Coordinates of C-alpha atoms in Angstrom, one line a residue:
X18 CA -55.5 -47.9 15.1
X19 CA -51.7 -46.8 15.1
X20 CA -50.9 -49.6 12.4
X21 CA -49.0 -48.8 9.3
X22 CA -52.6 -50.2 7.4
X23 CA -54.9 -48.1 9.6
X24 CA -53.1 -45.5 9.1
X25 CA -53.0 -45.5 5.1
X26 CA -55.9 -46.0 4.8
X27 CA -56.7 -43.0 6.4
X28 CA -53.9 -41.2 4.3
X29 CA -55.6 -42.4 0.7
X30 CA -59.3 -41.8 2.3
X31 CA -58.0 -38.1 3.0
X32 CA -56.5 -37.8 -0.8
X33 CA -59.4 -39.5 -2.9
X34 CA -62.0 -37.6 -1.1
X35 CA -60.5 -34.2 -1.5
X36 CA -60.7 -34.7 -5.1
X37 CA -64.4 -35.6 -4.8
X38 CA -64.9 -32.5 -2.5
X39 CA -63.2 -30.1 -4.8
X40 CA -65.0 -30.9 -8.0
X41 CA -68.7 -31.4 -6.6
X42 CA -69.7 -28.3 -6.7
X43 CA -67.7 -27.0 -9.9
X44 CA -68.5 -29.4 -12.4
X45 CA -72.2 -27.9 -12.7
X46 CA -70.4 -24.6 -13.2
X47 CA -68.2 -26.1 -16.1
X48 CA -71.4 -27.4 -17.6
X49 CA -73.2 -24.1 -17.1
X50 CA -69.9 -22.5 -18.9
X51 CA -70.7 -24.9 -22.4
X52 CA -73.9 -23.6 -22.0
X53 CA -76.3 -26.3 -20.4
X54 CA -79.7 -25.2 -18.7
X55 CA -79.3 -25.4 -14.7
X56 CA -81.2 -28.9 -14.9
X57 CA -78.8 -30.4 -17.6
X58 CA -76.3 -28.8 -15.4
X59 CA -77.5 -30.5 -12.1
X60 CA -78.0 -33.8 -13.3
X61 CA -73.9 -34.1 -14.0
X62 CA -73.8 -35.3 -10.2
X63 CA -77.2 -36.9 -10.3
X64 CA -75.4 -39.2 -13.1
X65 CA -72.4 -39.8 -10.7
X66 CA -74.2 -40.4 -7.3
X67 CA -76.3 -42.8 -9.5
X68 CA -73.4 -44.6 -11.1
X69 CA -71.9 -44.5 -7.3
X70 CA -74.8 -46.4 -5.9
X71 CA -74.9 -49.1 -8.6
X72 CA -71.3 -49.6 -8.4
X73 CA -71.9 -49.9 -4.3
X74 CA -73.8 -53.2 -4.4
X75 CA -71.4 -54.8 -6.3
X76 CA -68.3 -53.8 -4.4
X77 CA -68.5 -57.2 -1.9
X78 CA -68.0 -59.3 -5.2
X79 CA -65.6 -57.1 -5.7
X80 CA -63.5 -57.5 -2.8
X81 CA -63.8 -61.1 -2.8
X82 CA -62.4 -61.2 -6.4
X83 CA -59.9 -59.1 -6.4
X84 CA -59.1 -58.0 -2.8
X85 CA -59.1 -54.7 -0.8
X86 CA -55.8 -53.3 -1.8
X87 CA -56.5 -53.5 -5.4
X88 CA -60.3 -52.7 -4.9
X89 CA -59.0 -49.3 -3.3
X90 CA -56.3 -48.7 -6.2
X91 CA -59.2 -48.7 -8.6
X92 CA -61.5 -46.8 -7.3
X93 CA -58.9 -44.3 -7.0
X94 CA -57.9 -44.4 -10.3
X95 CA -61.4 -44.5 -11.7
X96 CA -62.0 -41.6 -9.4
X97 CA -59.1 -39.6 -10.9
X98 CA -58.1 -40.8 -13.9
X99 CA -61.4 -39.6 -16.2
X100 CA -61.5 -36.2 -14.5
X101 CA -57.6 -35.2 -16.1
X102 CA -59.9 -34.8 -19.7
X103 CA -62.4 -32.6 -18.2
X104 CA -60.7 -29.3 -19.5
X105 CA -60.9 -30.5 -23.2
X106 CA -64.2 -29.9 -23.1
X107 CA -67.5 -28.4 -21.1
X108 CA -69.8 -30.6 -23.4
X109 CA -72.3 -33.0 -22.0
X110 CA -70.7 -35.6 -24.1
X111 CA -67.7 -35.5 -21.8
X112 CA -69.0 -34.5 -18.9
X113 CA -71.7 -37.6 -18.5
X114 CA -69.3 -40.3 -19.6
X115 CA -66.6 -39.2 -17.2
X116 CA -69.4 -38.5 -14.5
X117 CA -70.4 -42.4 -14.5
X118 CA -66.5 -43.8 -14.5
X119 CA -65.7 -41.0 -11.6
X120 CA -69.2 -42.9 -9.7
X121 CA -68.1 -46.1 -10.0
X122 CA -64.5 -45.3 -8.6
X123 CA -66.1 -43.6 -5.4
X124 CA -68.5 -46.1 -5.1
X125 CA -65.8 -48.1 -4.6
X126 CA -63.5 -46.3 -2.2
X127 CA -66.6 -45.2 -0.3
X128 CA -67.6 -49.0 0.6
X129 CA -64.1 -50.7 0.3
X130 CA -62.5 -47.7 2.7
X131 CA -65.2 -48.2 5.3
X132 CA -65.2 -52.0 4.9
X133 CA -61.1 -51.8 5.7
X134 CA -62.0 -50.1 9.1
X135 CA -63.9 -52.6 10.4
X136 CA -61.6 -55.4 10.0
X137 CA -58.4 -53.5 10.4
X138 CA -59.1 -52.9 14.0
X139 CA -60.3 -54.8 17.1
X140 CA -64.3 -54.8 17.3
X141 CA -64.0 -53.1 21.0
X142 CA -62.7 -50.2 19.4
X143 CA -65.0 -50.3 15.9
X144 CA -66.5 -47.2 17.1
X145 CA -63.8 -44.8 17.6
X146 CA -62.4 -46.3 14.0
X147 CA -64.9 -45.9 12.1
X148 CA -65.3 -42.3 13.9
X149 CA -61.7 -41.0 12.7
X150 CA -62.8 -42.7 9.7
X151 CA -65.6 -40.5 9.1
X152 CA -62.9 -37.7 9.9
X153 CA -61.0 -38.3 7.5
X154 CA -63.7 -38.7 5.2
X155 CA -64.8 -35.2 6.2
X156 CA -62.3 -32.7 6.7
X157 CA -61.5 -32.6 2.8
X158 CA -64.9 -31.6 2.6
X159 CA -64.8 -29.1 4.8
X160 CA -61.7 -27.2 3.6
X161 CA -62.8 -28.1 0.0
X162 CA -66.9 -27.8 -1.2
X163 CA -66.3 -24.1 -0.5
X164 CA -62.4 -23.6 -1.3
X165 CA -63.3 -25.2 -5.0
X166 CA -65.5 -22.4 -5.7
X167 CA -63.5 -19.6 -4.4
X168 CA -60.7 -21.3 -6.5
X169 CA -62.7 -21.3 -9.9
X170 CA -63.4 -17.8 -9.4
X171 CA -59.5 -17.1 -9.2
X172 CA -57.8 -19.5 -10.9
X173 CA -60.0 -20.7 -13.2
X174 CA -61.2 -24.0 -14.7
X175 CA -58.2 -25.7 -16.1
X176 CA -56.0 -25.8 -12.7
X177 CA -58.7 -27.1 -10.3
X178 CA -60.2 -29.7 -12.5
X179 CA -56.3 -31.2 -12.8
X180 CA -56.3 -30.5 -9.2
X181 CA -59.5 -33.0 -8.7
X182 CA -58.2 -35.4 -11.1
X183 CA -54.4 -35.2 -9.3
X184 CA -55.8 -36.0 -5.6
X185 CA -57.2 -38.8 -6.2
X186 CA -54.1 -40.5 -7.5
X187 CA -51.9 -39.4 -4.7
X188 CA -54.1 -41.2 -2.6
X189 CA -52.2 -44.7 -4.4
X190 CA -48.8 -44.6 -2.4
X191 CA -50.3 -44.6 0.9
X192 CA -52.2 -48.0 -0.1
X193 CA -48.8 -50.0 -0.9
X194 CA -48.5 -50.4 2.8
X195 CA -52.2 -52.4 2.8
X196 CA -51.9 -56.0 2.4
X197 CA -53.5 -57.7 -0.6
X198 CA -56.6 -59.0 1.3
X199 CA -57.4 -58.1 5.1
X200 CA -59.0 -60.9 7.2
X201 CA -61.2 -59.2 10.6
X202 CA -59.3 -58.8 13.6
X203 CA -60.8 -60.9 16.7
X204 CA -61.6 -59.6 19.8
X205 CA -59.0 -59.2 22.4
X206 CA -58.4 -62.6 23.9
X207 CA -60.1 -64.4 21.3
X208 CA -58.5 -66.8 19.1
X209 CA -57.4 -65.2 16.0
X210 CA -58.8 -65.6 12.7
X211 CA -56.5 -67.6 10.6
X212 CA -56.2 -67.7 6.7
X213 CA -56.7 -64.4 4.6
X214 CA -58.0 -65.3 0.8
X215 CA -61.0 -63.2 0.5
X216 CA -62.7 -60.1 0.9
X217 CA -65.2 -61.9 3.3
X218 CA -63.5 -63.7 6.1
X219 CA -61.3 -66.9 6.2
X220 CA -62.5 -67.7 9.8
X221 CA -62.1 -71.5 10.5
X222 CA -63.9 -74.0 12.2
X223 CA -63.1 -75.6 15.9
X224 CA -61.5 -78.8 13.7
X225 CA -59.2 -76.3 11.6
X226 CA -61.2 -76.4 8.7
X227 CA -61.9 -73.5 6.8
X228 CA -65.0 -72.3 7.0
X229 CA -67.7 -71.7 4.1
X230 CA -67.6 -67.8 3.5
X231 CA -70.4 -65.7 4.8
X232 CA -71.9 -63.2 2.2
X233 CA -74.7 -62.5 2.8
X234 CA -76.9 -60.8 5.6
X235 CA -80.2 -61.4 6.1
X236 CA -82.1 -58.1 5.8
X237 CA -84.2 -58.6 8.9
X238 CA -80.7 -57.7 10.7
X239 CA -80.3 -54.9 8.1
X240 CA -83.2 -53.6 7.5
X241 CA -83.6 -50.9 10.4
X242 CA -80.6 -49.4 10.6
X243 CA -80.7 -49.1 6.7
X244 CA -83.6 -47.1 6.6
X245 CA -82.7 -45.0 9.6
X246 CA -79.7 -44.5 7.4
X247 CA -81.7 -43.6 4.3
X248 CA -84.2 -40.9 6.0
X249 CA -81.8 -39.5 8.1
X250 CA -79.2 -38.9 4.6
X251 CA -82.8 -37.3 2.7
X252 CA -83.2 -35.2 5.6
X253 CA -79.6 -33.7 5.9
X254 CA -78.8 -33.8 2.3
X255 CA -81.8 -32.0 1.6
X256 CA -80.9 -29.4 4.0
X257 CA -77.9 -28.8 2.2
X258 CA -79.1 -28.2 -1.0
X259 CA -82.1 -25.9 0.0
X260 CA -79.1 -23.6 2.6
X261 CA -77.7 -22.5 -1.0
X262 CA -81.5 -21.0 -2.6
X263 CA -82.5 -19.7 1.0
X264 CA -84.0 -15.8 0.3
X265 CA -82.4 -12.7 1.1
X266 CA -83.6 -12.1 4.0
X267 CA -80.9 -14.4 5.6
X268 CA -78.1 -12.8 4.3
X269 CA -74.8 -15.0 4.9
X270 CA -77.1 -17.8 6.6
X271 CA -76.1 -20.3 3.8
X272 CA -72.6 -19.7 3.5
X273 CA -71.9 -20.7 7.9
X274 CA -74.8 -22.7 7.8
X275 CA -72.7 -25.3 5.6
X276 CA -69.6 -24.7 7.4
X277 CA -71.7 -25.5 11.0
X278 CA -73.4 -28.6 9.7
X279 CA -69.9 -29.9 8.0
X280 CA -68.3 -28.7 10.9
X281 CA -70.7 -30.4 13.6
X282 CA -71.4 -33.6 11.2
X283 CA -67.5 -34.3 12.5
X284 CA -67.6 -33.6 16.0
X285 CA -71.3 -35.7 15.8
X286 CA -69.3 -38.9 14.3
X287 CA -66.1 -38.8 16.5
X288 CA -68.4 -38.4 19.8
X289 CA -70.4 -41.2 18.3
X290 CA -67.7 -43.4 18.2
X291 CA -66.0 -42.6 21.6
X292 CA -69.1 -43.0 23.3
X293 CA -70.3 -46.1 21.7
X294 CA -66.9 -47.5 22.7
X295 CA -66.1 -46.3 26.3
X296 CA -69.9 -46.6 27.3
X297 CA -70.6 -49.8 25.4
X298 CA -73.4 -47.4 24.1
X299 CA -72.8 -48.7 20.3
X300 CA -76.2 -49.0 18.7
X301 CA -78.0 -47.1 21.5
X302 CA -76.8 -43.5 19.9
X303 CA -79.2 -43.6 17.0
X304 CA -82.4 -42.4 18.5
X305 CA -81.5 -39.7 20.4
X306 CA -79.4 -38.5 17.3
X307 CA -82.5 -38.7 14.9
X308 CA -84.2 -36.8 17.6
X309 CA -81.6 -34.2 17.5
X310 CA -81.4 -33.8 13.8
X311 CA -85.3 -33.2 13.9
X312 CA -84.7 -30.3 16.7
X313 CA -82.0 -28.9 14.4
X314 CA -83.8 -29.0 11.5
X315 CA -86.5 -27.2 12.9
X316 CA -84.7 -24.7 14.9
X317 CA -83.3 -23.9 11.5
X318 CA -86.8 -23.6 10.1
X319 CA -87.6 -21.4 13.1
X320 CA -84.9 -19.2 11.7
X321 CA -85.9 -18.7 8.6
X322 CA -89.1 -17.6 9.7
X323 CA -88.2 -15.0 11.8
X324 CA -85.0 -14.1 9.1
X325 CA -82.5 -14.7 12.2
X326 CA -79.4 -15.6 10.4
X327 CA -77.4 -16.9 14.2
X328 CA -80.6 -19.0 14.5
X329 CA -80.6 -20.6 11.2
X330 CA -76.8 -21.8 11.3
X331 CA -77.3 -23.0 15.0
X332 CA -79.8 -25.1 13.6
X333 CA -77.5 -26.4 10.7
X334 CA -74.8 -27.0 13.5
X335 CA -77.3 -29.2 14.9
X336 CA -78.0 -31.3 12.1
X337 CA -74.8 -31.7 11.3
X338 CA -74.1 -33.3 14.9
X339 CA -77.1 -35.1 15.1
X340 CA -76.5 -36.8 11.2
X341 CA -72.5 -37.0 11.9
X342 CA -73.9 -39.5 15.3
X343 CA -76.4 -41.2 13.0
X344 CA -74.5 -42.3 10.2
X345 CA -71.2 -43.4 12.7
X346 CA -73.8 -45.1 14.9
X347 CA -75.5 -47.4 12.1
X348 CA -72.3 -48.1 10.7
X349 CA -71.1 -50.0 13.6
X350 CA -74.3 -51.5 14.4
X351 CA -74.3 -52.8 10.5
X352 CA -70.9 -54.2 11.3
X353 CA -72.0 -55.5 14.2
X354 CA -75.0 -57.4 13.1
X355 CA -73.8 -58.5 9.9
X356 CA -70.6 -60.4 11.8
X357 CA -67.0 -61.0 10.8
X358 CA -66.1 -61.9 7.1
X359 CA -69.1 -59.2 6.2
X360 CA -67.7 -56.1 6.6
X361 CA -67.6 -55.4 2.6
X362 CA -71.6 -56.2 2.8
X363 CA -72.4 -53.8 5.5
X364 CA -70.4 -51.1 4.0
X365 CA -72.3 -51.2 1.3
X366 CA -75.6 -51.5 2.6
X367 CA -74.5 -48.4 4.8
X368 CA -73.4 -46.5 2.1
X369 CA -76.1 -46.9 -0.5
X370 CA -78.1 -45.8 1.9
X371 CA -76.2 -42.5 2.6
X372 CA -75.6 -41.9 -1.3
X373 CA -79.4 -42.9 -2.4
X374 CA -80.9 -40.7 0.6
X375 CA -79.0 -37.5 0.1
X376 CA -80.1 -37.9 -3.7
X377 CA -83.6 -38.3 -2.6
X378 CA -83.6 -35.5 0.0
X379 CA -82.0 -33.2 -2.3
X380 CA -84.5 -33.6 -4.9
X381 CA -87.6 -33.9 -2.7
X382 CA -86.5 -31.0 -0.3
X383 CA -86.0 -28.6 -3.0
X384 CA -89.3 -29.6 -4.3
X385 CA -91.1 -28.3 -1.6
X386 CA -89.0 -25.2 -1.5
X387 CA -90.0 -24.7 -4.9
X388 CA -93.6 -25.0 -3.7
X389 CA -93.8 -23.8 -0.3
X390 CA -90.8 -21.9 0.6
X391 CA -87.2 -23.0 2.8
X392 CA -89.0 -22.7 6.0
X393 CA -91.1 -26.1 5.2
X394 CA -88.2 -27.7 3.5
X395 CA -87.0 -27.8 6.9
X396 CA -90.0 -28.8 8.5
X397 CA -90.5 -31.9 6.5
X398 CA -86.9 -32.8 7.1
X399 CA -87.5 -32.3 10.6
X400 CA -90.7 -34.5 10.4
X401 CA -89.1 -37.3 8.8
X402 CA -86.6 -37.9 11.1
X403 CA -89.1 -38.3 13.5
X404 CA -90.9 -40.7 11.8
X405 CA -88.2 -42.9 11.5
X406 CA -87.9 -43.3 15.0
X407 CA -90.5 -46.1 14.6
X408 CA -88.2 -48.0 12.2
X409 CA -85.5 -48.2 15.3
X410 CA -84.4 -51.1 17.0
X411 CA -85.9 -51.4 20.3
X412 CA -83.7 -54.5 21.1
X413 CA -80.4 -54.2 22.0
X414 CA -79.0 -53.0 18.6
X415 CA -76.1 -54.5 17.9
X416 CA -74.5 -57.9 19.0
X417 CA -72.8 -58.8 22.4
X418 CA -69.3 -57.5 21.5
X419 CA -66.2 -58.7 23.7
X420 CA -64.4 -56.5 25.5
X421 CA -60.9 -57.0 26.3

C-alpha cells in the first residue's frame, strides 16, 4: 500500500472525484438558471448516473482491451473534458449531451479505480485498501457537495464549472506512475502471478502455461452481496435526498445531517476494512452494518417526529457508518468470491449496484415523502435494510484467504 501505483491511484481517485463532487449539486442550479422546471432540472444527473451505470458493465471489456492505465486516463478525460463547455450555455441541449459523456467517464474511474485496488495490493490486506480507497473516494465529497454551493453563490457559475472540468484532468499525472496493465498480487508466500497482458489475470498453470482468462463470475457467488449492495445504496441515497426537503421544524437538521452521514460513511469504510483484515472478519461485517443502517435510519425518523434536530443528525451519523461498513464489506467479499484475474468484474458488479440503488432510493424515497411526509421516508429505508438481511450469506462469505 506504500507503492508508487497504490499511491497514484489514490492521488487521481482524490482529483477525478472532486470534480464530480463539486458539480453534482450545481449543475441542476445551472439548468434552473436557463430556465428548466425542477424535474427537467433533476433529471441532468438522472441522465449521468444512467449513462454511468451502462458504461459500468462494459468497463471489464474495457480493461482487457485497452488496459488499466489507459482505462483510467479516459474516464478522466471524459469526466472533465465535456464539462470545460458547460458555461457556453445553460440549455438542455448542452447540458444532456455533456451529462451522458461526463457518466461514462466516471463509470469508468469508479469501476477501473476500485478494480486497481484489489490487484495492486496483497489479498491479506484487501480490506484496509479498499478502505483508504473508499477515503479517498470520499473526502472530496465531503469538503465539496457543500463547498460547490457556497461557491456558486460567491463566485458564480463560470469559475466552478472550469473548476469541475480542471480536477478531473489533474488527476492524469498521478496515473503516469501506473503500469500499462496490472496483473493481482498473490498472497504472501504464494507463488507469484507471472505474465501481465490483460485486464483479467495472466495467472499460469503448474506446467507454465498460461492459463485461459477468467471473465466471468457466476452470479450464484454474486448475487447476495449485490443486492445487499443495491438496497442498502436505495436506502442511504434516499436518505440523502429527502435531508435537503425535510420541514421547518428541523431547522439546520439537513445541513449536519449530510456532513454526519458523509462524515461517518468514512469512518464506517475505514473500520470496515481494518477489522475485516486484523480479525479475518471480511465478509462477516455486512449484517450487523445493515442492522445499524436500519437503527440509524430510524433514529433519524424518530427525530423528525418529535422535531429534535441533535436526534435527526445522530441518526444520519449512523447511516452513514453503517452504509460506509456495507459497501467496504461487499466489496471485498465480491473480490473475494469472484477470484484473481476478476477484479474489473467485481468492481463493476459492486458499483452498478451502488450507482443503480442510490438512483432508485432517491426516487422512491422522495416519493413517499411526497406522499406521506420525511418521517416515513425514513421508515421505509429503515425497513428495507432489514429485509435484506435475508438475502445475506449465511456461509462463510468470502473465500479462505491466506494470510502471510
Amino acid at each position: 500500500m506504500r507503492s508508487a501505483p497504490f499511491l497514484a491511484v489514490l492521488v487521481a481517485t482524490f482529483a477525478a472525484f472532486g470534480g464530480f463532487a463539486l458539480l453534482l449539486p450545481v449543475l441542476p442550479l445551472w439548468a434552473a438558471a436557463g430556465g428548466a422546471g425542477p424535474g427537467l432540472a433533476g433529471s441532468v444527473t438522472g441522465v449521468f448516473m444512467a449513462a454511468t451505470v451502462l458504461s459500468q458493465l462494459g468497463v471489464p471489456a474495457l480493461l482487457r482491451a485497452v488496459g488499466h492505465r489507459a482505462s483510467l486516463a479516459l474516464g478522466a478525460l471524459a469526466l472533465g473534458l465535456p464539462a470545460a463547455v458547460l458555461p457556453l450555455s445553460p440549455s438542455p441541449g448542452l447540458l444532456v449531451p455533456v451529462a451522458i459523456a461526463r457518466g461514462i467517464g466516471f463509470g469508468i474511474l469508479t469501476v477501473t479505480g476500485a478494480a486497481l485496488v484489489s490487484d495492486l495490493v496483497e489479498p491479506r490486506v484487501r480490506g484496509r485498501a479498499t478502505g483508504i480507497y473508499g477515503i479517498a473516494v470520499g473526502l472530496p465529497q465531503l469538503a465539496l457537495l457543500t463547498g460547490g454551493v457556497w461557491a456558486w453563490s460567491r463566485l458564480g457559475p463560470t469559475p466552478v464549472l472550469l473548476a469541475g472540468a480542471a480536477l478531473p484532468l489533474l488527476a492524469l499525472p498521478a496515473m503516469l506512475l501506473l503500469p500499462r496493465r496490472v496483473s493481482p498480487v498473490p498472497d504472501a508466500g504464494s507463488e507469484p502471478v507471472r505474465g501481465g497482458t490483460t485486464g483479467s489475470s495472466d495467472a499460469h498453470d503448474r506446467d507454465g502455461r498460461p492459463a485461459r482468462p477468467a471473465r466471468t463470475v457466476p452470479w450464484r457467488q454474486v448475487v447476495g452481496p449485490w443486492l445487499v449492495m443495491l438496497v442498502c445504496a436505495a436506502s442511504a441515497g434516499g436518505v440523502i435526498t429527502v435531508l435537503p426537503l425535510i420541514g421547518a421544524g428541523t431547522t439546520g437538521a439537513a445541513e449536519f445531517s449530510l456532513f454526519a452521514l458523509t462524515l461517518f460513511q468514512l469512518v464506517g469504510r475505514g473500520a470496515a476494512g481494518e477489522l475485516g483484515d486484523r480479525l479475518r472478519l471480511a465478509g462477516r461485517i455486512t449484517r450487523p452494518a445493515l442492522l445499524l443502517t436500519a437503527i440509524g435510519a430510524a433514529v433519524a425518523a424518530a427525530g423528525l417526529l418529535v422535531g429534535s434536530t441533535p436526534v435527526v443528525v445522530l441518526g444520519a451519523g449512523i447511516v452513514g457508518l453503517g452504509f460506509g461498513a456495507v459497501q467496504n464489506d461487499t466489496l471485498v467479499t465480491l473480490f473475494d468470491r469472484a477470484g484473481p484475474g476478476r477484479s474489473g468484474t467485481a468492481s463493476s458488479v459492486w458499483n452498478t449496484a451502488y450507482d443503480a440503488g442510490t438512483g432508485v432510493g432517491a426516487t422512491a424515497l422522495s416519493v413517499v415523502l411526497g406522499a406521506a411526509g420525511a418521517p416515513w421516508s425514513f421508515a421505509v429505508a429503515a425497513g428495507a435494510c432489514l429485509l435484506v438481511l435475508g438475502a445475506t450469506w449465511t456461509r462463510a462469505a468470502t473465500t479462505a484467504r491466506t494470510v502471510g
